[in-house]
Coordinates of C-alpha atoms in Angstrom, one line a residue:
M1 CA 84.1 -35.7 41.0
A2 CA 81.0 -37.6 39.5
N3 CA 78.5 -36.6 41.6
K4 CA 79.9 -32.8 41.2
I5 CA 79.8 -33.1 37.2
A6 CA 75.9 -34.6 37.7
K7 CA 74.9 -31.6 40.0
I8 CA 76.5 -29.0 37.3
T9 CA 74.9 -30.9 34.8
E10 CA 71.4 -30.7 36.6
Y11 CA 72.1 -26.7 37.3
L12 CA 72.7 -26.3 33.7
V13 CA 69.7 -27.7 32.8
Y14 CA 67.7 -26.1 34.9
L15 CA 69.3 -23.1 33.8
A16 CA 68.0 -24.1 30.4
L17 CA 64.7 -24.5 31.2
A18 CA 64.2 -21.4 33.2
S19 CA 65.4 -19.6 29.8
L20 CA 62.9 -21.4 27.7
V21 CA 59.9 -20.2 30.3
V22 CA 61.4 -16.9 30.3
I23 CA 61.5 -16.7 26.5
W24 CA 58.1 -18.4 26.2
F25 CA 56.5 -15.8 28.6
S26 CA 58.0 -12.9 26.4
I27 CA 57.0 -13.9 23.2
N28 CA 53.4 -14.7 24.5
S29 CA 53.2 -11.2 26.3
A30 CA 54.3 -9.2 22.9
S31 CA 51.9 -11.2 21.1
S32 CA 48.1 -9.9 20.2
D33 CA 44.6 -11.4 20.3
N34 CA 41.3 -10.5 19.6
V35 CA 39.0 -10.6 22.9
A36 CA 35.5 -10.3 21.7
V37 CA 33.5 -8.0 24.1
S38 CA 29.7 -7.2 23.9
A39 CA 27.5 -4.7 25.9
T40 CA 23.7 -3.7 26.1
V41 CA 23.0 0.2 26.2
S42 CA 19.6 0.8 26.9
S43 CA 18.2 3.8 24.8
S44 CA 15.1 6.0 25.1
M45 CA 12.9 5.8 22.4
V46 CA 11.6 9.1 20.9
S47 CA 9.0 9.6 18.2
C48 CA 7.6 12.9 17.2
T49 CA 5.7 13.8 14.2
T50 CA 4.6 17.2 13.2
A51 CA 1.6 17.4 10.8
T52 CA 2.7 20.6 8.9
D53 CA 6.5 21.5 7.9
T54 CA 5.6 24.8 7.1
I55 CA 2.6 26.8 7.8
N56 CA 1.0 29.3 5.7
F57 CA -1.1 32.9 7.1
L58 CA -4.7 32.4 6.4
A59 CA -5.1 36.3 5.7
T60 CA -3.1 39.0 4.4
L61 CA -1.4 41.3 6.8
D62 CA -2.4 44.8 7.1
N63 CA -2.0 47.5 9.7
S64 CA -5.5 47.0 11.5
T65 CA -5.6 43.0 12.1
I66 CA -3.8 40.1 14.0
S67 CA -3.5 37.1 11.6
S68 CA -2.8 33.6 12.8
T69 CA -2.2 30.5 11.3
T70 CA -3.8 26.8 11.4
D71 CA -2.2 24.4 14.2
A72 CA 1.1 22.6 13.6
V73 CA 0.3 19.7 15.9
T74 CA 3.0 17.3 16.7
T75 CA 2.4 13.9 18.3
M76 CA 5.1 12.7 20.8
S77 CA 5.6 9.4 22.2
S78 CA 9.1 8.5 24.3
S79 CA 10.3 5.7 26.9
G80 CA 11.8 8.8 28.9
S81 CA 12.0 12.5 29.2
I82 CA 11.3 14.4 26.1
Q83 CA 11.5 17.9 24.5
I84 CA 9.9 19.6 21.7
T85 CA 12.1 22.4 20.3
V86 CA 11.5 25.4 17.5
Y87 CA 13.8 27.7 15.4
D88 CA 13.5 29.0 12.0
T89 CA 15.3 30.8 9.2
G90 CA 14.3 33.9 10.0
S91 CA 17.6 36.7 8.6
T92 CA 21.3 36.3 9.1
S93 CA 21.2 39.8 9.9
Y94 CA 18.3 40.3 12.4
G95 CA 17.4 37.0 13.9
G96 CA 13.9 35.0 13.8
G97 CA 11.3 36.6 12.0
L98 CA 9.2 36.9 8.8
V99 CA 11.5 37.9 5.9
G100 CA 9.8 39.9 3.3
P101 CA 10.4 41.2 -0.6
S102 CA 13.7 40.4 -1.5
G103 CA 15.1 40.1 1.6
N104 CA 14.7 43.7 2.2
A105 CA 11.8 43.8 4.4
F106 CA 11.6 42.2 8.1
I107 CA 9.3 41.6 11.0
E108 CA 11.0 40.6 14.1
S109 CA 9.9 38.1 16.3
P110 CA 8.5 38.8 18.9
S111 CA 8.9 42.4 18.1
S112 CA 11.8 44.9 17.3
T113 CA 12.8 44.5 21.1
F114 CA 13.6 40.9 20.6
S115 CA 12.4 40.1 23.7
A116 CA 11.2 36.5 25.1
T117 CA 7.5 37.5 24.9
A118 CA 5.4 40.3 23.6
T119 CA 1.7 41.3 23.3
L120 CA 0.5 41.5 19.9
V121 CA -1.0 45.0 18.9
A122 CA -2.7 45.8 15.6
G123 CA -0.7 48.5 13.5
Q124 CA 2.8 47.2 14.7
E125 CA 5.2 44.9 13.3
M126 CA 5.1 41.5 15.6
Y127 CA 5.5 38.0 14.9
G128 CA 5.5 35.0 17.5
L129 CA 4.3 31.6 18.5
Q130 CA 1.8 30.1 20.9
A131 CA 1.5 26.5 22.1
A132 CA -0.9 24.4 23.9
T133 CA -1.2 20.7 24.9
T134 CA -4.3 19.1 23.2
S135 CA -4.0 15.4 24.4
G136 CA -2.4 13.8 27.4
T137 CA -1.2 15.3 30.8
N138 CA 2.2 14.9 30.8
V139 CA 3.6 17.3 28.5
K140 CA 4.0 20.9 29.8
I141 CA 4.0 23.9 27.9
S142 CA 7.1 26.2 28.2
T143 CA 6.4 29.5 29.6
R144 CA 7.3 31.6 26.8
Y145 CA 4.6 30.3 24.6
N146 CA 1.8 28.8 27.0
Y147 CA -0.6 31.5 26.0
A148 CA -2.5 29.8 23.2
S149 CA -6.3 30.5 22.9
A150 CA -8.3 31.9 19.7
T151 CA -8.4 35.4 21.5
S152 CA -4.7 35.3 23.3
L153 CA -2.5 38.1 22.3
L154 CA 0.9 37.1 23.9
I155 CA 3.1 35.2 21.9
G156 CA 6.9 34.0 22.3
R157 CA 10.0 34.7 20.6
I158 CA 11.2 32.4 17.6
A159 CA 15.0 32.3 17.3
T160 CA 17.2 31.0 14.8
D161 CA 19.6 29.1 16.9
T162 CA 20.0 25.6 15.6
V163 CA 22.5 24.5 18.1
N164 CA 20.2 25.5 21.3
P165 CA 16.3 26.0 19.8
T166 CA 14.0 26.9 22.0
V167 CA 12.0 24.5 24.2
I168 CA 8.2 24.7 23.1
A169 CA 7.2 22.0 25.8
S170 CA 8.6 19.1 27.6
S171 CA 7.7 15.9 29.5
S172 CA 10.2 14.5 32.7
A173 CA 8.2 11.1 32.0
A174 CA 7.4 8.6 29.4
V175 CA 4.4 9.8 27.0
S176 CA 2.3 8.2 24.7
S177 CA 0.9 9.9 21.6
E178 CA 0.4 13.2 23.6
K179 CA -0.2 16.2 21.1
V180 CA 1.2 19.6 21.2
A181 CA -0.5 22.2 18.7
A182 CA 1.8 25.1 18.1
T183 CA 0.0 28.6 16.6
L184 CA 1.9 31.3 14.7
K185 CA 0.6 35.0 15.0
A186 CA 1.7 38.1 13.3
A187 CA 0.9 42.0 12.8
A188 CA 1.7 44.4 10.3
A189 CA 2.2 48.5 10.6
I190 CA 1.1 50.9 7.9
T191 CA 5.0 51.4 7.3
T192 CA 5.5 47.8 6.5
P193 CA 6.7 47.5 3.0
G194 CA 4.2 45.2 1.1
G195 CA 4.6 41.8 -0.6
A196 CA 5.0 38.1 0.5
Y197 CA 6.7 37.3 3.8
T198 CA 8.0 33.9 4.4
D199 CA 9.5 31.8 7.1
T200 CA 10.4 28.0 7.8
I201 CA 9.6 26.8 11.0
T202 CA 11.4 23.5 12.1
F203 CA 10.1 21.7 15.2
G204 CA 12.4 19.3 16.6
C205 CA 12.5 16.4 19.3
L206 CA 15.3 15.4 22.0
G207 CA 14.9 12.6 24.4
G208 CA 16.8 12.1 27.5
I209 CA 17.0 15.6 28.6

């Protein structure tokens, strides 16, 4: 009988210990602990500097000439791929272009057809951009704008899309202080209302594209 009682007592002690173990694990699993986690994310260094924020026409537009601006030169550096983009304020009603006096006149970009490119013709309302690289070999000009020269009349459309701005130039490789020069050219018609025409061009930079 004594042995039987001893075994029963031993069994009860075992159950008590087992219960304690279960309770301890239950409490521990319900508690919360702060765990510090650290990580390093590789970043693509991108730097773009445009010499001018806005560009003014050098001459008064008339129906017999084609006017151009001084170059807006953007210097680009990156540790990986990079793009230069462009968009303008233009008009909420018409899109990209030059807004005339009191917003009542407008010269579309590149022309009234709003095509990707156009050839400037004196006496017709037209407005667009040309671009060229002035240093480095990695950056390539987009086809739409790759017509820059003193005599070239081919221009690319400037749009007002700030979400998906148009790419002027890009490189799939790292670049160091490579330069892109952008030139605006425009023409007016004999029926174009006189006065001051304005537009604000925004150049942007995107890395890791």
